[in-house]
Structure formats: C-alpha cells, structure tokens
Amino acid sequence: MTDRLRLGVNIDHVATVRNARGGDNPDPLRAALMAQEAGADGITAHLREDRRHIRDADMAALKEHLTIPLNFEMAATEEMREIALRTRPHAVCLVPEKREERTTEGGLNVAGQANELAYYMRPLQEAGARISLFIAADRAQVEAAHRTGAPVIELHAGAYADAWAEGRWADRDEELRKLTEMAAYAHDLGLEVHVGHGLTYDSVGPIAALSEVRELNIGHFLIGEAIFRGLGPAIAEMRRCMDVGRA
Ligand code: PXP
C-alpha cells in the first residue's frame, strides 16, 4: 500500500461563479482539466438536487474528458442514482442534502438507515462505483457505515475547520482528536478513510499527518485561492502543505 495521500479537487464553485451570470464561463471542465494537469489525483463534483452549481451536462463532460478518477457526490435519491448509473463514475460519495443549506452541513445519518443505504448502494456497486459515505467522526456512524458494506468513508472535517478559522483552539483540538480516533477505528474495521470539508493551507497539515487517511477532498478554499494565484499554483501549494503535514 502506497503512503501517498491523494488530493481530490472539488470544482463545484467554478460552476457557482458560472451560474451567477448564466452562460458558459468559467467552465468547470476546464478547471478540472487544469487541476488534473496540476497534479490532482481525482476530481469531485456534487450534483445537487437544485442544480445550484454543477449540472447534469457538467457531470457527463467530466466523465468523458478526465483521465483521473471522477468522484460523483450526491444525495441518496432515485434521480441521482439513475444519473450516476448513466455516468459511471469511478466513485460515488453519498452526502445528506437540504435545500436551505449553504453547503453540506452535516454528515449522513448512516446509523439510522444502514439497511436502506445498503440496498440503495447495491446497483451502484454492481456498476463498479466505489461508494463512500460522508459521515461525522462518530463511532456509531463509522460502525453503521461498515455494516452497509461501503468500502470507503469520508469524515466530515467541517467542525474542525470552523474551529480553526474562528481561533477556537480547544474546540479545534477536540475535533482533531475525534477525527484521529475515528480514522484509526475505521481503518481497523477495514474501511478506506477520506476526509473533507473546509480545509485550508493552515488546517490541512494535522489531517494530512493521520496515516490512516488516504484522500482529502478540497474545493472552496482552492477555488478562492485560485483567484489570487491561479488554479495550478493554488493546487501545487495545497499539495506541498499536505506533503509537509504527512512528513
Ligand atoms: N467532501 C464533501 C463530501 C463535501 O460535501 C465537500 C463540499 O462540497 C467537500 C469535500 C469539499 O469541501 P470544501 O469545498 O469546503 O473544501
């Protein structure tokens, strides 16, 4: 098993900017291809029920043109499963979705619906998609995720990232402790562990240092930073911060 931590770049917010004006610019596919060129190990895109950023045609174009893996982030609905089965992405990340939220605010409540999720996931798994469940760093959720038969979990780093951003250092340390413990626990159960949400150059290091974590998914901060440095350099700097944290 290679120890290299993978970086998945989430390009949703390129589409957010495009949609603010209508039309085709900036093009999320172009951003994804640049990210690929800059060393991203995968591209993540979230097709939301309300299509507020990524659209169906974006997903099809990403799948057609990328040579690195596509991670299709979506809610566990019938509509999304049909689209994912048509798109045939490398991975599907199941997330909770609420219309009124600004972003994916919490983890999926797997503990309350493990059997239903296992049933929902089956056709996607049969079609070859690696399923990842986006959950809070909580033992009951990790256990339930394991029971569904999903090979991967993504731990929600939002509370850790928020505490960091707001300078609440005791909370940050507590959230990091939970992520650390649950990454180790999930790894012991045989799950592959990813982490994502809200990570920045500052906050990524301690997460990259967790040896059980195989992949980080990072979007909003990188797309913002691209305004100042360009997307390629923004990604290269994140890669550097991850490598320093890992070492
Ligand atoms: N991982 C998942 C499952 C997400 O829902 C998101 C946000 O869309 C991310 C990672 C990336 O979070 P951010 O855009 O805050 O870096």
Coordinates of N, CA and C and ligand atoms in Angstrom, one line a residue:
M1 N 0.9 -1.2 0.0 CA 0.0 0.0 0.0 C 0.9 1.2 0.0
T2 N 0.7 2.1 -1.0 CA 1.5 3.3 -1.0 C 0.9 4.3 0.0
D3 N 1.9 5.1 0.6 CA 1.5 6.0 1.6 C 1.1 7.4 1.1
R4 N 1.2 7.6 -0.2 CA 0.9 8.9 -0.7 C -0.6 9.3 -0.5
L5 N -0.7 10.4 0.1 CA -2.1 10.9 0.3 C -2.6 11.6 -0.9
R6 N -3.8 11.1 -1.3 CA -4.4 11.6 -2.6 C -5.1 13.0 -2.3
L7 N -5.1 13.8 -3.3 CA -5.8 15.1 -3.3 C -6.9 15.0 -4.3
G8 N -8.2 15.1 -3.9 CA -9.3 15.2 -4.8 C -9.7 16.7 -4.8
V9 N -9.8 17.2 -6.0 CA -10.2 18.7 -6.1 C -11.6 18.8 -6.4
N10 N -12.4 19.5 -5.6 CA -13.8 19.7 -5.8 C -14.0 21.0 -6.6
I11 N -14.6 20.9 -7.8 CA -14.7 22.1 -8.7 C -16.1 22.7 -8.7
D12 N -16.9 22.4 -7.7 CA -18.3 22.9 -7.7 C -18.4 24.4 -7.8
H13 N -17.4 25.1 -7.1 CA -17.6 26.5 -7.0 C -17.1 27.3 -8.3
V14 N -16.5 26.6 -9.2 CA -16.3 27.2 -10.5 C -17.7 27.3 -11.2
A15 N -18.5 26.3 -11.0 CA -19.8 26.3 -11.5 C -20.7 27.3 -10.8
T16 N -20.4 27.6 -9.5 CA -21.2 28.6 -8.8 C -20.9 29.9 -9.4
V17 N -19.7 30.2 -9.8 CA -19.4 31.5 -10.4 C -20.0 31.6 -11.8
R18 N -19.9 30.5 -12.5 CA -20.5 30.5 -13.9 C -22.0 30.8 -13.8
N19 N -22.7 30.1 -12.8 CA -24.1 30.2 -12.8 C -24.6 31.6 -12.3
A20 N -23.7 32.3 -11.6 CA -24.0 33.7 -11.1 C -24.4 34.6 -12.3
R21 N -23.8 34.3 -13.4 CA -24.1 35.2 -14.6 C -24.8 34.5 -15.7
G22 N -25.1 33.2 -15.6 CA -25.6 32.4 -16.7 C -24.5 32.3 -17.7
G23 N -24.7 31.6 -18.8 CA -23.7 31.4 -19.8 C -22.8 30.3 -19.5
D24 N -21.6 30.3 -20.1 CA -20.7 29.1 -20.0 C -19.4 29.4 -19.3
N25 N -19.2 30.6 -18.8 CA -17.9 30.9 -18.2 C -18.0 31.2 -16.7
P26 N -17.0 30.8 -15.9 CA -15.9 29.9 -16.2 C -16.4 28.4 -16.3
D27 N -15.7 27.6 -17.1 CA -16.2 26.3 -17.4 C -15.6 25.3 -16.4
P28 N -16.4 24.6 -15.6 CA -15.9 23.6 -14.6 C -15.0 22.5 -15.2
L29 N -15.3 22.1 -16.5 CA -14.5 21.1 -17.1 C -13.1 21.6 -17.3
R30 N -13.0 22.9 -17.8 CA -11.6 23.4 -18.0 C -10.9 23.5 -16.7
A31 N -11.6 23.8 -15.6 CA -10.9 23.8 -14.3 C -10.5 22.4 -13.9
A32 N -11.3 21.5 -14.1 CA -11.0 20.1 -13.8 C -9.8 19.6 -14.6
L33 N -9.7 20.0 -15.8 CA -8.5 19.6 -16.6 C -7.3 20.3 -16.2
M34 N -7.4 21.5 -15.7 CA -6.2 22.2 -15.2 C -5.8 21.6 -13.9
A35 N -6.8 21.2 -13.1 CA -6.5 20.5 -11.8 C -5.8 19.2 -12.0
Q36 N -6.2 18.5 -13.0 CA -5.6 17.2 -13.4 C -4.1 17.5 -13.8
E37 N -4.0 18.5 -14.6 CA -2.6 18.9 -15.1 C -1.7 19.3 -13.9
A38 N -2.3 19.9 -12.9 CA -1.6 20.4 -11.7 C -1.3 19.4 -10.7
G39 N -1.8 18.1 -10.9 CA -1.4 17.1 -10.0 C -2.5 16.6 -9.1
A40 N -3.7 17.0 -9.4 CA -4.9 16.5 -8.6 C -4.9 15.0 -8.9
D41 N -5.3 14.2 -7.8 CA -5.4 12.7 -8.0 C -6.8 12.3 -8.4
G42 N -7.8 13.2 -8.3 CA -9.1 13.0 -8.6 C -9.9 14.3 -8.7
I43 N -11.1 14.2 -9.3 CA -12.0 15.4 -9.3 C -13.3 15.0 -8.6
T44 N -13.7 15.9 -7.7 CA -15.0 15.7 -7.1 C -16.0 16.7 -7.6
A45 N -17.2 16.3 -7.8 CA -18.3 17.3 -8.2 C -19.6 16.8 -7.6
H46 N -20.3 17.8 -7.1 CA -21.6 17.4 -6.4 C -22.8 17.9 -7.2
L47 N -23.5 17.0 -7.7 CA -24.7 17.3 -8.5 C -25.8 17.4 -7.5
R48 N -26.2 18.6 -7.1 CA -27.2 18.8 -6.1 C -28.6 18.7 -6.8
E49 N -29.6 18.4 -5.9 CA -31.0 18.3 -6.4 C -31.4 19.6 -7.1
D50 N -31.0 20.7 -6.5 CA -31.4 22.0 -7.0 C -30.5 22.5 -8.2
R51 N -29.5 21.8 -8.5 CA -28.5 22.1 -9.6 C -28.0 23.5 -9.4
R52 N -27.7 23.9 -8.2 CA -27.3 25.3 -7.9 C -25.8 25.5 -8.5
H53 N -25.0 24.5 -8.6 CA -23.7 24.7 -9.2 C -23.5 23.7 -10.4
I54 N -23.1 22.5 -10.1 CA -22.8 21.5 -11.1 C -24.2 21.1 -11.7
R55 N -24.1 20.9 -13.1 CA -25.3 20.5 -13.8 C -25.1 19.1 -14.4
D56 N -26.1 18.5 -14.9 CA -26.0 17.2 -15.5 C -25.0 17.1 -16.6
A57 N -25.0 18.1 -17.4 CA -24.1 18.1 -18.6 C -22.6 18.3 -18.1
D58 N -22.4 18.9 -17.0 CA -21.0 19.0 -16.4 C -20.5 17.6 -16.1
M59 N -21.4 16.9 -15.4 CA -21.0 15.5 -15.0 C -20.6 14.7 -16.2
A60 N -21.5 14.7 -17.2 CA -21.2 13.9 -18.4 C -19.9 14.4 -19.0
A61 N -19.6 15.7 -19.1 CA -18.4 16.2 -19.7 C -17.2 15.8 -18.9
L62 N -17.3 15.8 -17.6 CA -16.2 15.4 -16.7 C -15.8 14.0 -16.9
K63 N -16.9 13.2 -16.9 CA -16.6 11.7 -17.1 C -16.0 11.5 -18.5
E64 N -16.4 12.2 -19.5 CA -15.9 12.0 -20.8 C -14.4 12.4 -21.0
H65 N -14.0 13.5 -20.4 CA -12.7 14.0 -20.7 C -11.6 13.8 -19.7
L66 N -12.0 13.5 -18.4 CA -10.9 13.3 -17.4 C -10.2 12.0 -17.6
T67 N -9.0 11.9 -17.2 CA -8.3 10.7 -17.2 C -8.0 10.2 -15.7
I68 N -8.2 11.2 -14.8 CA -8.1 10.8 -13.4 C -9.5 10.5 -12.9
P69 N -9.6 9.8 -11.7 CA -11.0 9.3 -11.3 C -11.9 10.5 -11.0
L70 N -13.2 10.2 -11.3 CA -14.3 11.2 -11.0 C -15.0 10.7 -9.8
N71 N -15.2 11.5 -8.8 CA -15.9 11.2 -7.6 C -17.3 12.0 -7.7
F72 N -18.3 11.3 -7.9 CA -19.7 11.9 -8.1 C -20.3 12.0 -6.7
E73 N -20.4 13.2 -6.2 CA -21.0 13.4 -4.9 C -22.5 13.7 -5.1
M74 N -23.3 13.0 -4.3 CA -24.8 13.1 -4.5 C -25.6 12.7 -3.3
A75 N -26.8 13.1 -3.2 CA -27.8 12.6 -2.2 C -28.3 11.3 -2.6
A76 N -28.7 10.5 -1.7 CA -29.2 9.1 -2.0 C -30.6 9.1 -2.4
T77 N -30.8 9.7 -3.6 CA -32.2 9.7 -4.2 C -32.2 8.8 -5.5
E78 N -33.4 8.5 -5.9 CA -33.6 7.7 -7.1 C -33.1 8.4 -8.3
E79 N -33.4 9.7 -8.4 CA -33.0 10.5 -9.5 C -31.4 10.5 -9.7
M80 N -30.7 10.7 -8.6 CA -29.3 10.8 -8.6 C -28.7 9.4 -8.9
R81 N -29.3 8.4 -8.4 CA -28.8 7.0 -8.7 C -28.9 6.7 -10.2
E82 N -30.0 7.1 -10.8 CA -30.1 6.9 -12.2 C -29.0 7.6 -13.0
I83 N -28.8 8.9 -12.6 CA -27.8 9.7 -13.3 C -26.4 9.1 -13.1
A84 N -26.1 8.7 -11.9 CA -24.8 8.0 -11.6 C -24.6 6.7 -12.4
L85 N -25.7 6.0 -12.5 CA -25.6 4.7 -13.3 C -25.3 5.0 -14.8
R86 N -25.9 6.1 -15.3 CA -25.6 6.5 -16.6 C -24.1 7.0 -16.8
T87 N -23.7 7.8 -15.8 CA -22.4 8.5 -15.8 C -21.2 7.5 -15.6
R88 N -21.5 6.5 -14.8 CA -20.5 5.5 -14.5 C -19.2 6.1 -13.9
P89 N -19.3 6.9 -12.8 CA -18.0 7.5 -12.3 C -17.2 6.4 -11.5
H90 N -16.0 6.7 -11.3 CA -15.1 5.8 -10.5 C -15.7 5.6 -9.1
A91 N -16.1 6.7 -8.5 CA -16.6 6.7 -7.1 C -17.9 7.5 -7.0
V92 N -18.7 7.1 -6.0 CA -19.9 7.9 -5.6 C -19.8 8.2 -4.1
C93 N -19.9 9.4 -3.8 CA -19.9 9.8 -2.4 C -21.3 10.3 -2.0
L94 N -21.9 9.5 -1.1 CA -23.3 9.8 -0.6 C -23.2 10.8 0.5
V95 N -24.0 11.9 0.3 CA -24.0 13.0 1.3 C -25.4 13.4 1.6
P96 N -25.7 14.0 2.8 CA -27.0 14.5 3.1 C -27.2 15.8 2.3
E97 N -28.4 16.1 2.0 CA -28.6 17.4 1.3 C -29.9 18.0 1.8
K98 N -29.8 19.3 2.1 CA -31.0 20.1 2.5 C -31.0 21.3 1.5
R99 N -32.2 21.6 1.1 CA -32.3 22.7 0.1 C -31.8 24.0 0.7
E100 N -32.1 24.2 2.0 CA -31.9 25.6 2.6 C -30.4 25.7 3.0
E101 N -29.6 24.6 3.0 CA -28.2 24.8 3.5 C -27.3 25.5 2.4
R102 N -26.3 26.1 2.9 CA -25.3 26.8 2.0 C -24.4 25.8 1.5
T103 N -24.0 24.8 2.3 CA -23.1 23.7 1.9 C -23.5 22.5 2.6
T104 N -22.8 21.3 2.4 CA -23.2 20.1 3.1 C -22.8 20.2 4.6
E105 N -23.8 20.5 5.4 CA -23.6 21.0 6.8 C -23.2 19.8 7.7
G106 N -23.8 18.7 7.5 CA -23.6 17.6 8.5 C -23.2 16.3 7.8
G107 N -23.0 15.3 8.5 CA -22.7 14.0 7.9 C -24.0 13.3 7.6
L108 N -23.9 12.2 6.9 CA -25.1 11.4 6.6 C -25.4 10.6 7.9
N109 N -26.7 10.5 8.2 CA -27.1 9.6 9.3 C -27.2 8.2 8.9
V110 N -26.0 7.5 8.8 CA -26.0 6.1 8.4 C -26.5 5.2 9.5
A111 N -26.3 5.6 10.7 CA -26.7 4.7 11.8 C -28.2 4.5 11.8
G112 N -29.0 5.5 11.3 CA -30.4 5.4 11.3 C -31.0 4.7 10.1
Q113 N -30.1 4.4 9.1 CA -30.7 3.8 7.8 C -29.7 2.9 7.1
A114 N -28.9 2.2 7.9 CA -27.9 1.3 7.3 C -28.4 0.3 6.3
N115 N -29.5 -0.3 6.6 CA -30.1 -1.3 5.7 C -30.6 -0.7 4.4
E116 N -31.3 0.4 4.6 CA -31.8 1.1 3.4 C -30.6 1.6 2.5
L117 N -29.6 2.1 3.1 CA -28.4 2.5 2.3 C -27.8 1.4 1.6
A118 N -27.6 0.3 2.3 CA -27.0 -0.9 1.7 C -27.8 -1.3 0.4
Y119 N -29.1 -1.3 0.6 CA -30.0 -1.7 -0.5 C -29.8 -0.7 -1.7
Y120 N -29.8 0.6 -1.3 CA -29.7 1.7 -2.3 C -28.4 1.6 -3.1
M121 N -27.3 1.3 -2.3 CA -26.0 1.3 -2.9 C -25.7 0.1 -3.9
R122 N -26.5 -0.9 -3.7 CA -26.2 -2.2 -4.4 C -26.0 -2.0 -6.0
P123 N -27.0 -1.4 -6.6 CA -26.8 -1.3 -8.1 C -25.6 -0.4 -8.5
L124 N -25.3 0.5 -7.7 CA -24.1 1.4 -8.0 C -22.9 0.5 -7.8
Q125 N -22.8 -0.3 -6.8 CA -21.6 -1.1 -6.6 C -21.5 -2.2 -7.7
E126 N -22.7 -2.7 -8.1 CA -22.7 -3.7 -9.2 C -22.2 -3.0 -10.5
A127 N -22.4 -1.7 -10.6 CA -22.0 -1.0 -11.8 C -20.5 -0.6 -11.7
G128 N -19.9 -0.9 -10.6 CA -18.4 -0.7 -10.4 C -18.0 0.6 -9.7
A129 N -19.0 1.3 -9.1 CA -18.7 2.5 -8.4 C -18.2 2.2 -7.0
R130 N -17.1 2.8 -6.6 CA -16.7 2.7 -5.2 C -17.5 3.7 -4.3
I131 N -18.2 3.2 -3.4 CA -19.1 4.0 -2.6 C -18.4 4.5 -1.3
S132 N -18.6 5.8 -1.1 CA -18.0 6.4 0.1 C -19.2 7.1 0.8
L133 N -19.2 7.0 2.1 CA -20.3 7.6 2.9 C -19.7 8.8 3.7
F134 N -20.3 10.0 3.5 CA -19.8 11.2 4.2 C -20.4 11.3 5.5
I135 N -19.6 11.0 6.6 CA -20.2 10.9 7.9 C -19.4 11.8 8.9
A136 N -20.0 12.1 10.0 CA -19.4 12.7 11.2 C -18.4 11.7 11.8
A137 N -17.4 12.3 12.5 CA -16.4 11.4 13.2 C -17.0 10.9 14.5
D138 N -17.9 9.9 14.3 CA -18.7 9.4 15.4 C -18.7 7.9 15.3
R139 N -18.5 7.3 16.4 CA -18.3 5.8 16.4 C -19.5 5.1 15.8
A140 N -20.7 5.5 16.2 CA -21.9 4.8 15.8 C -22.1 5.0 14.2
Q141 N -21.7 6.1 13.7 CA -21.8 6.3 12.3 C -20.7 5.5 11.5
V142 N -19.5 5.4 12.1 CA -18.5 4.6 11.5 C -18.9 3.1 11.5
E143 N -19.4 2.7 12.6 CA -19.8 1.3 12.7 C -20.9 1.0 11.7
A144 N -21.9 1.9 11.6 CA -23.0 1.7 10.7 C -22.5 1.7 9.2
A145 N -21.6 2.6 8.9 CA -21.0 2.7 7.6 C -20.4 1.3 7.2
H146 N -19.7 0.8 8.1 CA -19.0 -0.5 7.9 C -20.1 -1.6 7.6
R147 N -21.2 -1.5 8.4 CA -22.3 -2.5 8.2 C -22.9 -2.5 6.8
T148 N -22.9 -1.3 6.2 CA -23.6 -1.2 4.9 C -22.8 -1.9 3.8
G149 N -21.5 -2.2 4.0 CA -20.6 -2.8 3.0 C -20.0 -1.8 2.1
A150 N -20.1 -0.5 2.5 CA -19.3 0.5 1.7 C -17.9 0.4 2.0
P151 N -17.0 0.5 0.9 CA -15.6 0.3 1.2 C -14.9 1.5 1.8
V152 N -15.5 2.7 1.7 CA -14.9 4.0 2.0 C -15.8 4.8 2.8
I153 N -15.2 5.6 3.8 CA -15.9 6.7 4.4 C -15.1 7.9 4.2
E154 N -15.9 9.0 4.2 CA -15.2 10.4 4.2 C -15.7 11.0 5.5
L155 N -14.7 11.4 6.3 CA -15.0 12.0 7.6 C -15.2 13.5 7.4
H156 N -16.3 14.1 7.9 CA -16.6 15.5 7.8 C -15.7 16.3 8.7
A157 N -14.9 17.2 8.0 CA -13.9 18.0 8.8 C -14.5 19.4 9.1
G158 N -15.7 19.6 8.8 CA -16.3 21.0 8.9 C -16.1 21.6 10.3
A159 N -16.4 20.8 11.4 CA -16.3 21.4 12.7 C -14.9 21.7 13.1
Y160 N -14.0 20.9 12.6 CA -12.5 21.1 12.9 C -12.1 22.4 12.1
A161 N -12.5 22.5 10.9 CA -12.1 23.6 10.0 C -12.7 24.9 10.6
D162 N -14.0 24.9 11.0 CA -14.6 26.1 11.5 C -13.9 26.5 12.8
A163 N -13.6 25.6 13.7 CA -12.9 25.9 14.9 C -11.6 26.6 14.6
W164 N -10.9 26.0 13.6 CA -9.6 26.6 13.2 C -9.8 28.0 12.7
A165 N -10.8 28.2 11.8 CA -11.0 29.5 11.2 C -11.4 30.6 12.2
E166 N -12.1 30.1 13.3 CA -12.5 31.1 14.3 C -11.6 31.2 15.5
G167 N -10.5 30.5 15.4 CA -9.5 30.6 16.5 C -10.0 30.0 17.8
R168 N -10.9 29.0 17.7 CA -11.3 28.3 18.9 C -10.4 27.1 19.1
W169 N -9.3 27.3 19.7 CA -8.2 26.2 19.7 C -8.6 25.0 20.5
A170 N -9.3 25.1 21.6 CA -9.6 23.9 22.4 C -10.6 23.1 21.5
D171 N -11.6 23.8 20.9 CA -12.5 23.0 20.0 C -11.8 22.4 18.9
R172 N -10.9 23.1 18.3 CA -10.1 22.5 17.2 C -9.4 21.2 17.6
D173 N -8.8 21.3 18.8 CA -8.0 20.1 19.3 C -9.0 19.0 19.5
E174 N -10.2 19.3 20.1 CA -11.2 18.2 20.4 C -11.7 17.6 19.0
E175 N -11.9 18.4 18.0 CA -12.4 17.9 16.8 C -11.3 17.1 16.1
L176 N -10.1 17.5 16.2 CA -8.9 16.8 15.7 C -8.8 15.4 16.4
R177 N -9.0 15.4 17.7 CA -9.0 14.2 18.4 C -10.0 13.2 17.9
K178 N -11.2 13.7 17.7 CA -12.3 12.8 17.2 C -12.0 12.3 15.8
L179 N -11.5 13.1 14.9 CA -11.1 12.7 13.6 C -10.0 11.7 13.7
T180 N -9.0 11.9 14.5 CA -7.9 11.0 14.7 C -8.4 9.6 15.1
E181 N -9.2 9.6 16.2 CA -9.7 8.3 16.7 C -10.6 7.6 15.7
M182 N -11.4 8.3 15.0 CA -12.3 7.6 14.1 C -11.6 7.2 12.8
A183 N -10.6 7.9 12.4 CA -9.8 7.4 11.3 C -9.2 6.1 11.6
A184 N -8.6 6.0 12.8 CA -7.9 4.8 13.3 C -9.0 3.6 13.4
Y185 N -10.1 4.0 14.0 CA -11.1 2.9 14.2 C -11.6 2.4 12.9
A186 N -11.9 3.3 12.0 CA -12.4 2.9 10.6 C -11.4 2.1 9.9
H187 N -10.2 2.5 10.0 CA -9.1 1.8 9.3 C -9.0 0.3 9.9
D188 N -9.1 0.2 11.2 CA -9.1 -1.1 11.8 C -10.3 -2.0 11.4
L189 N -11.4 -1.4 11.0 CA -12.5 -2.1 10.5 C -12.3 -2.5 9.1
G190 N -11.3 -2.0 8.4 CA -11.0 -2.3 7.0 C -11.6 -1.3 6.1
L191 N -12.1 -0.1 6.6 CA -12.6 0.9 5.7 C -11.4 1.8 5.2
E192 N -11.6 2.3 4.0 CA -10.6 3.3 3.5 C -11.1 4.6 4.0
V193 N -10.2 5.5 4.5 CA -10.7 6.7 5.1 C -10.3 7.9 4.3
H194 N -11.3 8.8 4.0 CA -11.1 10.1 3.3 C -11.5 11.1 4.3
V195 N -11.1 12.4 4.1 CA -11.5 13.5 5.0 C -11.8 14.7 4.0
G196 N -12.8 15.4 4.4 CA -13.0 16.6 3.5 C -13.9 17.6 4.2
H197 N -13.9 18.8 3.7 CA -14.8 19.9 4.1 C -14.0 21.0 4.8
G198 N -13.9 22.1 4.2 CA -13.4 23.4 4.8 C -11.9 23.4 5.0
L199 N -11.2 22.5 4.4 CA -9.7 22.5 4.7 C -9.0 23.6 3.9
T200 N -8.0 24.1 4.6 CA -7.2 25.3 4.0 C -5.7 24.9 4.1
Y201 N -4.9 25.8 3.6 CA -3.4 25.6 3.8 C -3.1 25.4 5.2
D202 N -3.7 26.2 6.1 CA -3.4 26.2 7.5 C -3.8 24.9 8.2
S203 N -5.1 24.5 7.9 CA -5.7 23.4 8.7 C -5.4 22.0 8.1
V204 N -4.9 22.0 6.9 CA -4.7 20.6 6.3 C -3.6 19.8 6.9
G205 N -2.6 20.4 7.5 CA -1.4 19.7 7.9 C -1.7 18.6 8.9
P206 N -2.4 18.9 10.0 CA -2.7 17.9 11.0 C -3.5 16.7 10.5
I207 N -4.4 17.0 9.5 CA -5.2 16.0 8.9 C -4.3 15.1 8.0
A208 N -3.5 15.8 7.2 CA -2.6 15.0 6.3 C -1.6 14.1 7.1
A209 N -1.4 14.5 8.4 CA -0.5 13.7 9.2 C -1.1 12.4 9.7
L210 N -2.4 12.2 9.5 CA -3.1 11.0 10.0 C -2.8 9.9 9.0
S211 N -2.0 8.9 9.4 CA -1.5 7.9 8.5 C -2.6 7.0 7.9
E212 N -3.8 6.9 8.6 CA -4.9 6.1 8.1 C -5.6 6.8 7.0
V213 N -5.5 8.1 6.8 CA -6.2 8.8 5.8 C -5.6 8.7 4.5
R214 N -6.4 8.3 3.5 CA -5.8 8.0 2.1 C -6.1 9.2 1.2
E215 N -7.1 10.0 1.4 CA -7.5 11.0 0.5 C -8.2 12.2 1.1
L216 N -7.9 13.4 0.6 CA -8.6 14.6 1.1 C -9.3 15.2 -0.1
N217 N -10.5 15.7 0.2 CA -11.3 16.3 -0.9 C -11.5 17.8 -0.5
I218 N -11.0 18.7 -1.4 CA -10.9 20.1 -1.0 C -11.4 20.9 -2.2
G219 N -12.2 21.9 -1.9 CA -12.8 22.7 -3.0 C -12.8 24.2 -2.8
H220 N -13.7 24.6 -1.9 CA -14.0 26.0 -1.8 C -12.7 26.9 -1.6
F221 N -11.9 26.5 -0.7 CA -10.7 27.3 -0.4 C -9.8 27.4 -1.6
L222 N -9.7 26.2 -2.3 CA -8.8 26.2 -3.5 C -9.3 27.1 -4.6
I223 N -10.6 27.0 -4.8 CA -11.2 27.9 -5.9 C -11.0 29.3 -5.6
G224 N -11.2 29.7 -4.3 CA -11.0 31.1 -3.9 C -9.5 31.5 -4.0
E225 N -8.6 30.6 -3.6 CA -7.2 30.9 -3.7 C -6.8 31.1 -5.2
A226 N -7.5 30.4 -6.1 CA -7.1 30.4 -7.5 C -7.3 31.8 -8.0
I227 N -8.2 32.6 -7.4 CA -8.4 34.0 -7.9 C -7.1 34.8 -7.7
F228 N -6.3 34.4 -6.7 CA -5.1 35.2 -6.4 C -3.9 34.6 -7.1
R229 N -3.8 33.3 -7.1 CA -2.6 32.7 -7.6 C -2.7 31.9 -8.9
G230 N -4.0 31.7 -9.3 CA -4.2 30.8 -10.5 C -4.4 29.4 -9.9
L231 N -5.2 28.6 -10.6 CA -5.6 27.3 -10.1 C -4.5 26.3 -9.9
G232 N -3.6 26.3 -10.9 CA -2.5 25.3 -10.9 C -1.6 25.6 -9.6
P233 N -1.1 26.8 -9.5 CA -0.3 27.2 -8.3 C -1.0 27.0 -7.0
A234 N -2.4 27.3 -6.9 CA -3.1 27.1 -5.7 C -3.1 25.6 -5.3
I235 N -3.3 24.7 -6.3 CA -3.3 23.3 -6.0 C -1.9 22.8 -5.7
A236 N -0.9 23.3 -6.4 CA 0.5 22.9 -6.0 C 0.9 23.3 -4.6
E237 N 0.4 24.4 -4.1 CA 0.7 24.8 -2.8 C -0.1 23.9 -1.8
M238 N -1.3 23.5 -2.1 CA -2.0 22.6 -1.2 C -1.3 21.2 -1.2
R239 N -0.8 20.8 -2.3 CA 0.0 19.5 -2.4 C 1.2 19.6 -1.5
R240 N 1.9 20.8 -1.5 CA 3.0 21.0 -0.7 C 2.7 20.9 0.8
C241 N 1.6 21.6 1.2 CA 1.2 21.6 2.6 C 0.8 20.2 3.0
M242 N 0.2 19.5 2.2 CA -0.2 18.1 2.5 C 1.1 17.3 2.7
D243 N 2.0 17.4 1.8 CA 3.3 16.6 1.9 C 4.1 17.0 3.2
V244 N 4.1 18.3 3.5 CA 4.8 18.7 4.8 C 4.0 18.1 6.0
G245 N 2.7 18.2 6.0 CA 1.9 17.6 7.1 C 2.1 16.1 7.2
R246 N 2.2 15.4 6.1 CA 2.4 14.0 6.0 C 3.7 13.6 6.6
A247 N 4.7 14.4 6.2 CA 6.1 14.0 6.6 C 6.3 14.3 8.1
Ligands
PXP1 N1 -16.2 16.5 0.7 C1 -17.5 16.5 0.7 C2 -18.3 15.2 0.9 C3 -18.2 17.7 0.5 O1 -19.6 17.8 0.5 C4 -17.5 18.9 0.3 C5 -18.2 20.2 0.0 O2 -18.9 20.1 -1.2 C6 -16.1 18.8 0.2 C7 -15.5 17.6 0.5 C8 -15.2 20.0 -0.1 O3 -15.4 20.9 0.9 P1 -14.8 22.4 0.7 O4 -15.4 22.9 -0.6 O5 -15.3 23.1 1.9 O6 -13.3 22.2 0.6

